[in-house]
Short mmCIF file of C-alpha atoms in Angstrom, two decimals:
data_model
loop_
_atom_site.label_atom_id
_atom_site.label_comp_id
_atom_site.label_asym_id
_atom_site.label_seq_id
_atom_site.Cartn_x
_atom_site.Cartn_y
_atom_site.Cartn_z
CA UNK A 42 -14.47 11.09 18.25
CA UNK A 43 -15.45 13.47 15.21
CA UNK A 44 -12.87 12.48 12.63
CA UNK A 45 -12.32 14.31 9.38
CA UNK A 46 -10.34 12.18 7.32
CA UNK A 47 -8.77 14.20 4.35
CA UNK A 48 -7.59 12.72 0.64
CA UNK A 49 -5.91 14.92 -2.62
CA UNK A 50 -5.26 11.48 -5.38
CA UNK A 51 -8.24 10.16 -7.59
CA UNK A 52 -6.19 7.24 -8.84
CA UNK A 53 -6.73 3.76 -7.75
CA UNK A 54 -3.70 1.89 -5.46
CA UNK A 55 -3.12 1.07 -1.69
CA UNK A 56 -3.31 4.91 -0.59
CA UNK A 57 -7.01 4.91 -1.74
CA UNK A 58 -7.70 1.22 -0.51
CA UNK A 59 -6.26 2.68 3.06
CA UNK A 60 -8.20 5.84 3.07
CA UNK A 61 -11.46 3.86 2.40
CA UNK A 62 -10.52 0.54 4.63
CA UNK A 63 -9.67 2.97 7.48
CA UNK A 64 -12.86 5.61 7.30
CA UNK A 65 -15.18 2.35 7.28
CA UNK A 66 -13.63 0.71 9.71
CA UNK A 67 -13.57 3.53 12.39
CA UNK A 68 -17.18 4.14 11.54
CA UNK A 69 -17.99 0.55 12.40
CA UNK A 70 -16.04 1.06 15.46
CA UNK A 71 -18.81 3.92 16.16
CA UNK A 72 -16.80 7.10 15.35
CA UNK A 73 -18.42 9.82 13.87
CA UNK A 74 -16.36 10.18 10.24
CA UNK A 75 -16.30 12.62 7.54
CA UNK A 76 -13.99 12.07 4.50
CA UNK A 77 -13.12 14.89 2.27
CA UNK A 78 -11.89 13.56 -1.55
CA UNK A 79 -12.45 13.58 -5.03
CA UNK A 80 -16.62 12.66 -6.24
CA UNK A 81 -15.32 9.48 -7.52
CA UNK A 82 -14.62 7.40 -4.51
CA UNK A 83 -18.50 8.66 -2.94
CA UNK A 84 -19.26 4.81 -3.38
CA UNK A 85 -17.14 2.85 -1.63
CA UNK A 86 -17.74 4.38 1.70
CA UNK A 87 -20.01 2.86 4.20
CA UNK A 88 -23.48 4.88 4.64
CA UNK A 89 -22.80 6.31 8.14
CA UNK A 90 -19.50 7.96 6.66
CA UNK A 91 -20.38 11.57 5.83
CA UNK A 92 -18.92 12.11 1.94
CA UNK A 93 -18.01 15.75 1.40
CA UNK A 94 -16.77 15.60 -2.35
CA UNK A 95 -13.70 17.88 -3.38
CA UNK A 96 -11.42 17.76 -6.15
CA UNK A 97 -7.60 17.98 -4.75
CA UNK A 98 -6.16 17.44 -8.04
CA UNK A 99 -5.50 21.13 -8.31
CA UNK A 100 -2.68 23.19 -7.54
CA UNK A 101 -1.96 23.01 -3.77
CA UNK A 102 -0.89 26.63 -3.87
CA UNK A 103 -5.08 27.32 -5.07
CA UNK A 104 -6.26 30.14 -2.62
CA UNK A 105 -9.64 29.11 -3.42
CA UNK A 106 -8.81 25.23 -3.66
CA UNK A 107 -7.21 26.02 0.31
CA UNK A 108 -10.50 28.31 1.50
CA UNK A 109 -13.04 25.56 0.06
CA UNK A 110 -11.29 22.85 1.89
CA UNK A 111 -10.97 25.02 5.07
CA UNK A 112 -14.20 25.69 5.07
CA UNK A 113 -14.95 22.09 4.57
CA UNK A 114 -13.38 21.09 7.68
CA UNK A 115 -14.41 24.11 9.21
CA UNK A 116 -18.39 22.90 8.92
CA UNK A 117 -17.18 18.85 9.47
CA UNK A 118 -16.28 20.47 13.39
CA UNK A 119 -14.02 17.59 13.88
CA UNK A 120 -11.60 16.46 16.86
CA UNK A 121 -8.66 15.06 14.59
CA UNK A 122 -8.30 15.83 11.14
CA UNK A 123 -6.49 12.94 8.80
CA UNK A 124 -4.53 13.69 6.08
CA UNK A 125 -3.27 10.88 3.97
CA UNK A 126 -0.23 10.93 1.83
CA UNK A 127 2.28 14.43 1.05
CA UNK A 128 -0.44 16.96 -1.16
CA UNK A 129 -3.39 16.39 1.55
CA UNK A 130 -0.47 16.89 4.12
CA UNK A 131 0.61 19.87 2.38
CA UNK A 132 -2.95 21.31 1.89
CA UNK A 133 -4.49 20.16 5.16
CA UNK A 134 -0.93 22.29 7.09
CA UNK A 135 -1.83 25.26 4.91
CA UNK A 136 -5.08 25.79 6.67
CA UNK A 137 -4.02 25.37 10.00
CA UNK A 138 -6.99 23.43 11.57
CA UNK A 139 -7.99 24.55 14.94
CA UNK A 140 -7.47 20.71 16.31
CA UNK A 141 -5.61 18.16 16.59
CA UNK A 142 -3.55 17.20 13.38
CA UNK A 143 -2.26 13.75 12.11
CA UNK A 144 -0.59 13.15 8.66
CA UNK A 145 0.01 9.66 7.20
CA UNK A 146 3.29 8.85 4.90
CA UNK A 147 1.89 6.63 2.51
CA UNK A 148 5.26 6.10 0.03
CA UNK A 149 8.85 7.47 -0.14
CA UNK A 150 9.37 10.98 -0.79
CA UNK A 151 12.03 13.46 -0.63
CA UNK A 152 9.91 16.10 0.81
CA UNK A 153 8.42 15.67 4.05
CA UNK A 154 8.65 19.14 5.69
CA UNK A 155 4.91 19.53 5.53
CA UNK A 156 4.45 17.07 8.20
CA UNK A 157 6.43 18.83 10.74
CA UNK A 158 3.22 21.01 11.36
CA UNK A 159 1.31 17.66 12.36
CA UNK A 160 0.55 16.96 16.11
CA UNK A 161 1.37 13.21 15.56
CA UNK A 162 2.53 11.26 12.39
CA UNK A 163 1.62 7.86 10.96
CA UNK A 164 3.95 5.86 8.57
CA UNK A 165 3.13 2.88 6.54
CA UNK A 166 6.54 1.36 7.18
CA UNK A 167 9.54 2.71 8.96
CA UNK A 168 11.86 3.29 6.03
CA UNK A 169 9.48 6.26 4.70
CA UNK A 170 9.81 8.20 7.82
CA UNK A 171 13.44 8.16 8.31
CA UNK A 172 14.65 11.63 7.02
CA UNK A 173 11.44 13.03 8.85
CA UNK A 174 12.54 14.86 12.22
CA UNK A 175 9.40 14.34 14.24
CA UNK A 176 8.31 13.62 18.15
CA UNK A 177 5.81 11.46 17.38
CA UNK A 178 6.19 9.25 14.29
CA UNK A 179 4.54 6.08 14.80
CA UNK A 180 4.27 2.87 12.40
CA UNK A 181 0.83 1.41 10.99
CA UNK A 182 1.03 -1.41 9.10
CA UNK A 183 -1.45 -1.17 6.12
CA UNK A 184 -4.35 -4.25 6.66
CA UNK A 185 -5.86 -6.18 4.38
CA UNK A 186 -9.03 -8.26 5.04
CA UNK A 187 -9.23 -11.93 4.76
CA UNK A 188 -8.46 -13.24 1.43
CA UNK A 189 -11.01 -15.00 -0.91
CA UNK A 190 -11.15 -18.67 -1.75
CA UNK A 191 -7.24 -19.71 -2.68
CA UNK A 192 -6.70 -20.84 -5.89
CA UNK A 193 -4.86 -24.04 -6.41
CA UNK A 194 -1.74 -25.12 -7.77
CA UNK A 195 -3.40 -27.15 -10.80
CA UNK A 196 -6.28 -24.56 -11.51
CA UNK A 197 -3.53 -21.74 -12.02
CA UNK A 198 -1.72 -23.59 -14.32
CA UNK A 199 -4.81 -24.79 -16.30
CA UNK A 200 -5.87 -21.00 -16.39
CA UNK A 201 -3.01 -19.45 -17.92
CA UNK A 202 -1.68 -22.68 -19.90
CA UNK A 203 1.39 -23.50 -17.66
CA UNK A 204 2.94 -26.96 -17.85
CA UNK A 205 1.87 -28.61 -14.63
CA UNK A 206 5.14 -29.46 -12.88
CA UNK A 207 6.37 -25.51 -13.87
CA UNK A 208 7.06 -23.38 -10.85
CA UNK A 209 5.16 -20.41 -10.69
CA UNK A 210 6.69 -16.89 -9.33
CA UNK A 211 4.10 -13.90 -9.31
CA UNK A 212 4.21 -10.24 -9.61
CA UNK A 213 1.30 -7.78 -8.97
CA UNK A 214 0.99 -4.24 -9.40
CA UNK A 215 0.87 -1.48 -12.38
CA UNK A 216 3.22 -1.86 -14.92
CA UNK A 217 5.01 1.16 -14.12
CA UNK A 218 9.08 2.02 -14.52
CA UNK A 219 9.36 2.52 -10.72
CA UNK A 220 7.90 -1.43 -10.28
CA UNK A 221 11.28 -2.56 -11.87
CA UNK A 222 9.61 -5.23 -14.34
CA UNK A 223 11.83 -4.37 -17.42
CA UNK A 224 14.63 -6.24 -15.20
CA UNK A 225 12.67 -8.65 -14.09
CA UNK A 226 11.99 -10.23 -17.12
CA UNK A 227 15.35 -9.42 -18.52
CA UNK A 228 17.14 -11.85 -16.04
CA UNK A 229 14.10 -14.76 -16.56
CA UNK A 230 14.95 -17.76 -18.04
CA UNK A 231 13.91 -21.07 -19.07
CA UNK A 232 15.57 -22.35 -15.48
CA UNK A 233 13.39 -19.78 -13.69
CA UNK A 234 9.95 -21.75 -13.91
CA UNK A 235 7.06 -19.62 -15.23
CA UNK A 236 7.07 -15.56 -14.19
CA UNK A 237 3.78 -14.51 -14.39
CA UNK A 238 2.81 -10.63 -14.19
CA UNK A 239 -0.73 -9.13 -13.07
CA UNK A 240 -1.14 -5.65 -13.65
CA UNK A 241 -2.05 -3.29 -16.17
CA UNK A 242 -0.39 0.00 -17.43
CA UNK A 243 1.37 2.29 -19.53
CA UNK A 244 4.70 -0.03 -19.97
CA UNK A 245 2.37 -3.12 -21.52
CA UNK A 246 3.88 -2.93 -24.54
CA UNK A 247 7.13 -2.50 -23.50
CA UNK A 248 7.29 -5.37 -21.39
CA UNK A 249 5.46 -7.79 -24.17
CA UNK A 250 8.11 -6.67 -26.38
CA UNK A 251 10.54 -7.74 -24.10
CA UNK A 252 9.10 -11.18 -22.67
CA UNK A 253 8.57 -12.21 -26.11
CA UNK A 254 10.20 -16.35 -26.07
CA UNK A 255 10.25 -16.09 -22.26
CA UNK A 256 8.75 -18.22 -19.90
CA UNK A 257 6.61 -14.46 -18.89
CA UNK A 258 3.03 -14.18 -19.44
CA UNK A 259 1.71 -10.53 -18.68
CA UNK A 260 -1.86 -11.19 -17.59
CA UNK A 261 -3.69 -7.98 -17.21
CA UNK A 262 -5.45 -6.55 -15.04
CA UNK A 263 -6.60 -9.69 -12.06
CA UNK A 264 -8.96 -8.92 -9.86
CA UNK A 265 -8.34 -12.27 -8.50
CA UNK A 266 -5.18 -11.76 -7.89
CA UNK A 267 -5.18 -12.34 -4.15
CA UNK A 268 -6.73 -15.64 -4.72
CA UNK A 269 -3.75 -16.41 -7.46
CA UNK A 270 -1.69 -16.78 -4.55
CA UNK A 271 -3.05 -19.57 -3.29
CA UNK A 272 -1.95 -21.71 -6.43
CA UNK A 273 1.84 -19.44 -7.22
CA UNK A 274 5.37 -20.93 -5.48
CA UNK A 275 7.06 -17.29 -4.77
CA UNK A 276 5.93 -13.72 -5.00
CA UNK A 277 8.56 -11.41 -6.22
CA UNK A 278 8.92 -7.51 -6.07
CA UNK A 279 11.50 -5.59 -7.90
CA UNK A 280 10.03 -2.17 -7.36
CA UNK A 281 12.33 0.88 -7.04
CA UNK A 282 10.93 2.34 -4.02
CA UNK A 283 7.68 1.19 -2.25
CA UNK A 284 5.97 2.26 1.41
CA UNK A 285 4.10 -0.86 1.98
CA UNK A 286 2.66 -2.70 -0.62
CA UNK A 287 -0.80 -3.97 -0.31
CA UNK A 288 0.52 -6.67 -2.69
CA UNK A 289 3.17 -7.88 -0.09
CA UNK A 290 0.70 -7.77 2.70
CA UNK A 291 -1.80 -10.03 0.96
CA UNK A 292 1.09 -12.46 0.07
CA UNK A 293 2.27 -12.57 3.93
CA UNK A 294 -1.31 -13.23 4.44
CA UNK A 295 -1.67 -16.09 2.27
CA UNK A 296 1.44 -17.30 3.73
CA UNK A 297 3.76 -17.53 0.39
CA UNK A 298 7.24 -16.60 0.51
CA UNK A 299 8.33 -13.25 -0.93
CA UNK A 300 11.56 -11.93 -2.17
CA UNK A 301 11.85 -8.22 -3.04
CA UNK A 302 14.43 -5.62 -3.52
CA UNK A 303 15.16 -4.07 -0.05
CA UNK A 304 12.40 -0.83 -0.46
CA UNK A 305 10.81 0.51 2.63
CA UNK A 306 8.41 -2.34 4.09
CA UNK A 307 10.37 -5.47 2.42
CA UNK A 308 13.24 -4.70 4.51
CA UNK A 309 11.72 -4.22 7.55
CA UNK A 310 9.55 -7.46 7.20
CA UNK A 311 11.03 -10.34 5.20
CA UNK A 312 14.12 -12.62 5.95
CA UNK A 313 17.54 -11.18 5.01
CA UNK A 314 18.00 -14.04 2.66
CA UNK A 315 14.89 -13.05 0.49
CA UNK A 316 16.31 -9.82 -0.08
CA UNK A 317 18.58 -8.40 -3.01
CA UNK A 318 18.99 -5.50 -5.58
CA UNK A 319 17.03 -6.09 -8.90
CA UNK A 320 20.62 -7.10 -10.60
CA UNK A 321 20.88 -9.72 -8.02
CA UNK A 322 17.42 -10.92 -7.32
CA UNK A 323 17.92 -14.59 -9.76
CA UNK A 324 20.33 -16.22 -6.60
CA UNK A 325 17.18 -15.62 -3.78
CA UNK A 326 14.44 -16.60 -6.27
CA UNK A 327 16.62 -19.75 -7.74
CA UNK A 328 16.62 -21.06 -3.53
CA UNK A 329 13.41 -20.16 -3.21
CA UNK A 330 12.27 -22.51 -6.20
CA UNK A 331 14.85 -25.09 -5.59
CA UNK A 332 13.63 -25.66 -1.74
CA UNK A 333 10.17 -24.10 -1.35
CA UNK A 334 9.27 -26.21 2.23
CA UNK A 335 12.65 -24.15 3.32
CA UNK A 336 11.55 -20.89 1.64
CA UNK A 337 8.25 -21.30 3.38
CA UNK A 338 10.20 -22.17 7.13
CA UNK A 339 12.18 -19.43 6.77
CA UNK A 340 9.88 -17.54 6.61
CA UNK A 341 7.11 -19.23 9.34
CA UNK A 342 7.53 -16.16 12.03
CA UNK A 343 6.64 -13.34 9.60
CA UNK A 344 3.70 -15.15 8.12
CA UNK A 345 2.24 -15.83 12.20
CA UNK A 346 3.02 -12.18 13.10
CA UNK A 347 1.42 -10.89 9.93
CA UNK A 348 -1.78 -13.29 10.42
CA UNK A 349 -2.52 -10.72 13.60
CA UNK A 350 -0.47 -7.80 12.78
CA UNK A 351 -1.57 -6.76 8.79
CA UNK A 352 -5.59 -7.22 9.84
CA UNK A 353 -7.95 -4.01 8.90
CA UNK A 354 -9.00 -4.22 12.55
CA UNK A 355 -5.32 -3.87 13.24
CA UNK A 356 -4.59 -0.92 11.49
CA UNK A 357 -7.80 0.58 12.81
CA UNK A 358 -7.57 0.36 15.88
CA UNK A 359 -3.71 1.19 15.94
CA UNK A 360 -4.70 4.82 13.95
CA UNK A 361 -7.41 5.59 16.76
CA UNK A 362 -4.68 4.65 19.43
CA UNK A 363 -2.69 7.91 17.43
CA UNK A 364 -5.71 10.05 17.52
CA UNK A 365 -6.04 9.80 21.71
CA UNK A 366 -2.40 10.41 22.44
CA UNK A 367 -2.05 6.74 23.00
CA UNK A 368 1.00 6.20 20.50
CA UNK A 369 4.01 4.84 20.66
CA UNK A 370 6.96 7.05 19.05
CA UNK A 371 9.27 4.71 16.86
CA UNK A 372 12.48 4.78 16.88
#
């Protein structure tokens, strides 16, 4: 197939690590792939991807922004063009491509009429898609690839100066409002083991201000953070509204138990008892940490199906099933 896969963000999260994952991997499966997106990502793509460089930060209503990118596709002569997440949906529908059309809900938006004008539709989880009257919505799991060497137990305490018989809970992600970590912290306490936080962003100070004499240490940016996983006792999320988080993929992955507010993804996936609105998140982490060989039972089936189910190759494979009419409609 001659796939034109089609990006509008130039910031860095689990929409871009998708969009690159997923034009790599169908290359490798021997597709011919062009991606249109902003210059910046022209590095992370494989060399038998065709890069055609376009800045979609503009105004999707841009006559010019919507002729260039027409054109783009127009010269790219593809069989399925890709959009990925609600402005490249938006801009991709404006242009009307003369093939067929697939659009991927990559987070939770109010908003979704642009994706009615899509032959087939891809969601990240099944809680983004529900307000979305479609014939053909279909779930892809985002994949991750395998994780690094795992960090152990003692060698994440030693790193960030944790006694070495405190419990460790982590968080990952950018220390946004919508991530809920203001709350987090707020109900930690010295009966909570050791919260620690990986991420960078614009509430840093914020939330130093408010884990000041807290068990909380706010540890930057990690690139490591998927091997920190290895060596934590619970992942928590307390995020607003998610689609899938890469975060909670990689934790299934390295097989530690999760508890998250219910958001789209969470829900679907974990156990009912690791599940609870940010006010009442302390009662599932405080079982988690009390019992983690029963945390880590409960939750035995959704680590096996996510060892086969939240694989690159997975999600691959399961977007070019889309692309040949092969899909499955979800319910």
């Amino acid at each position: 197939m001659r796939i034109c896969q089609v990006m509008a963000g130039d910031e860095e999260g689990g929409l871009e690590t998708h969009f690159v994952d997923l034009a790599n991997g169908l290359a490798a499966l021997g597709d011919d792939v062009a991606v249109i997106a902003h210059p910046r990502y022209r590095s992370r793509f494989a060399t038998d991807v065709e890069f055609r460089d376009l800045d979609l930060t503009r105004n999707r209503r841009n006559p010019f922004l919507r002729r260039r990118l027409k054109r783009l596709i127009d010269s790219v002569e593809p069989d399925i063009v890709h959009a990925h997440a609600g402005k490249a949906a938006a801009l991709v529908a404006s242009v009307d491509p003369s093939c067929r059309t697939v659009g991927t809900v990559h987070g939770l938006k109010k908003d979704l009429s642009a994706y009615r004008r899509f032959d087939a539709v891809i969601s990240v989880s099944r809680g983004v898609v529900e307000g979305l009257d479609h014939p053909v919505k279909t779930v892809v799991y985002n994949g991750v690839h395998p994780g690094p060497k795992a960090t152990t137990g003692a060698e994440l305490r030693a790193i960030f100066g944790i006694p070495p018989e405190t419990t460790v809970t982590l968080a990952a992600g950018r220390l946004v409002r919508v991530k809920g970590y203001d709350r987090l912290i707020g109900l930690w306490d010295d009966g909570s083991g050791h919260l620690l936080i990986a991420g960078d962003g614009p509430e840093r100070g914020h939330l130093e201000s408010l884990a000041g004499g807290k068990p909380v240490t706010l540890a930057g940016f990690r690139a490591d953070v998927r091997s920190l996983m290895g060596g934590a006792d619970l992942m928590v999320f307390a995020s607003e509204r998610e689609g899938l988080s890469y975060a909670l993929a990689e934790a299934l992955q390295a097989r530690l138990p999760v508890v998250s507010t219910p958001v789209a993804g969470a829900e679907e996936l974990l156990p009912p008892s690791h599940l609870a609105e940010i006010g009442k998140l302390g009662n599932p982490i405080s079982t988690c940490l009390d019992d983690p060989r029963a945390a880590r039972e409960r939750m035995r089936e959704t680590f096996d199906w996510a060892a086969g189910a939240l694989t690159v190759d997975r999600m691959v494979r399961s977007t070019r099933a889309v692309y040949a009419g092969r899909e499955q409609a979800t319910p």
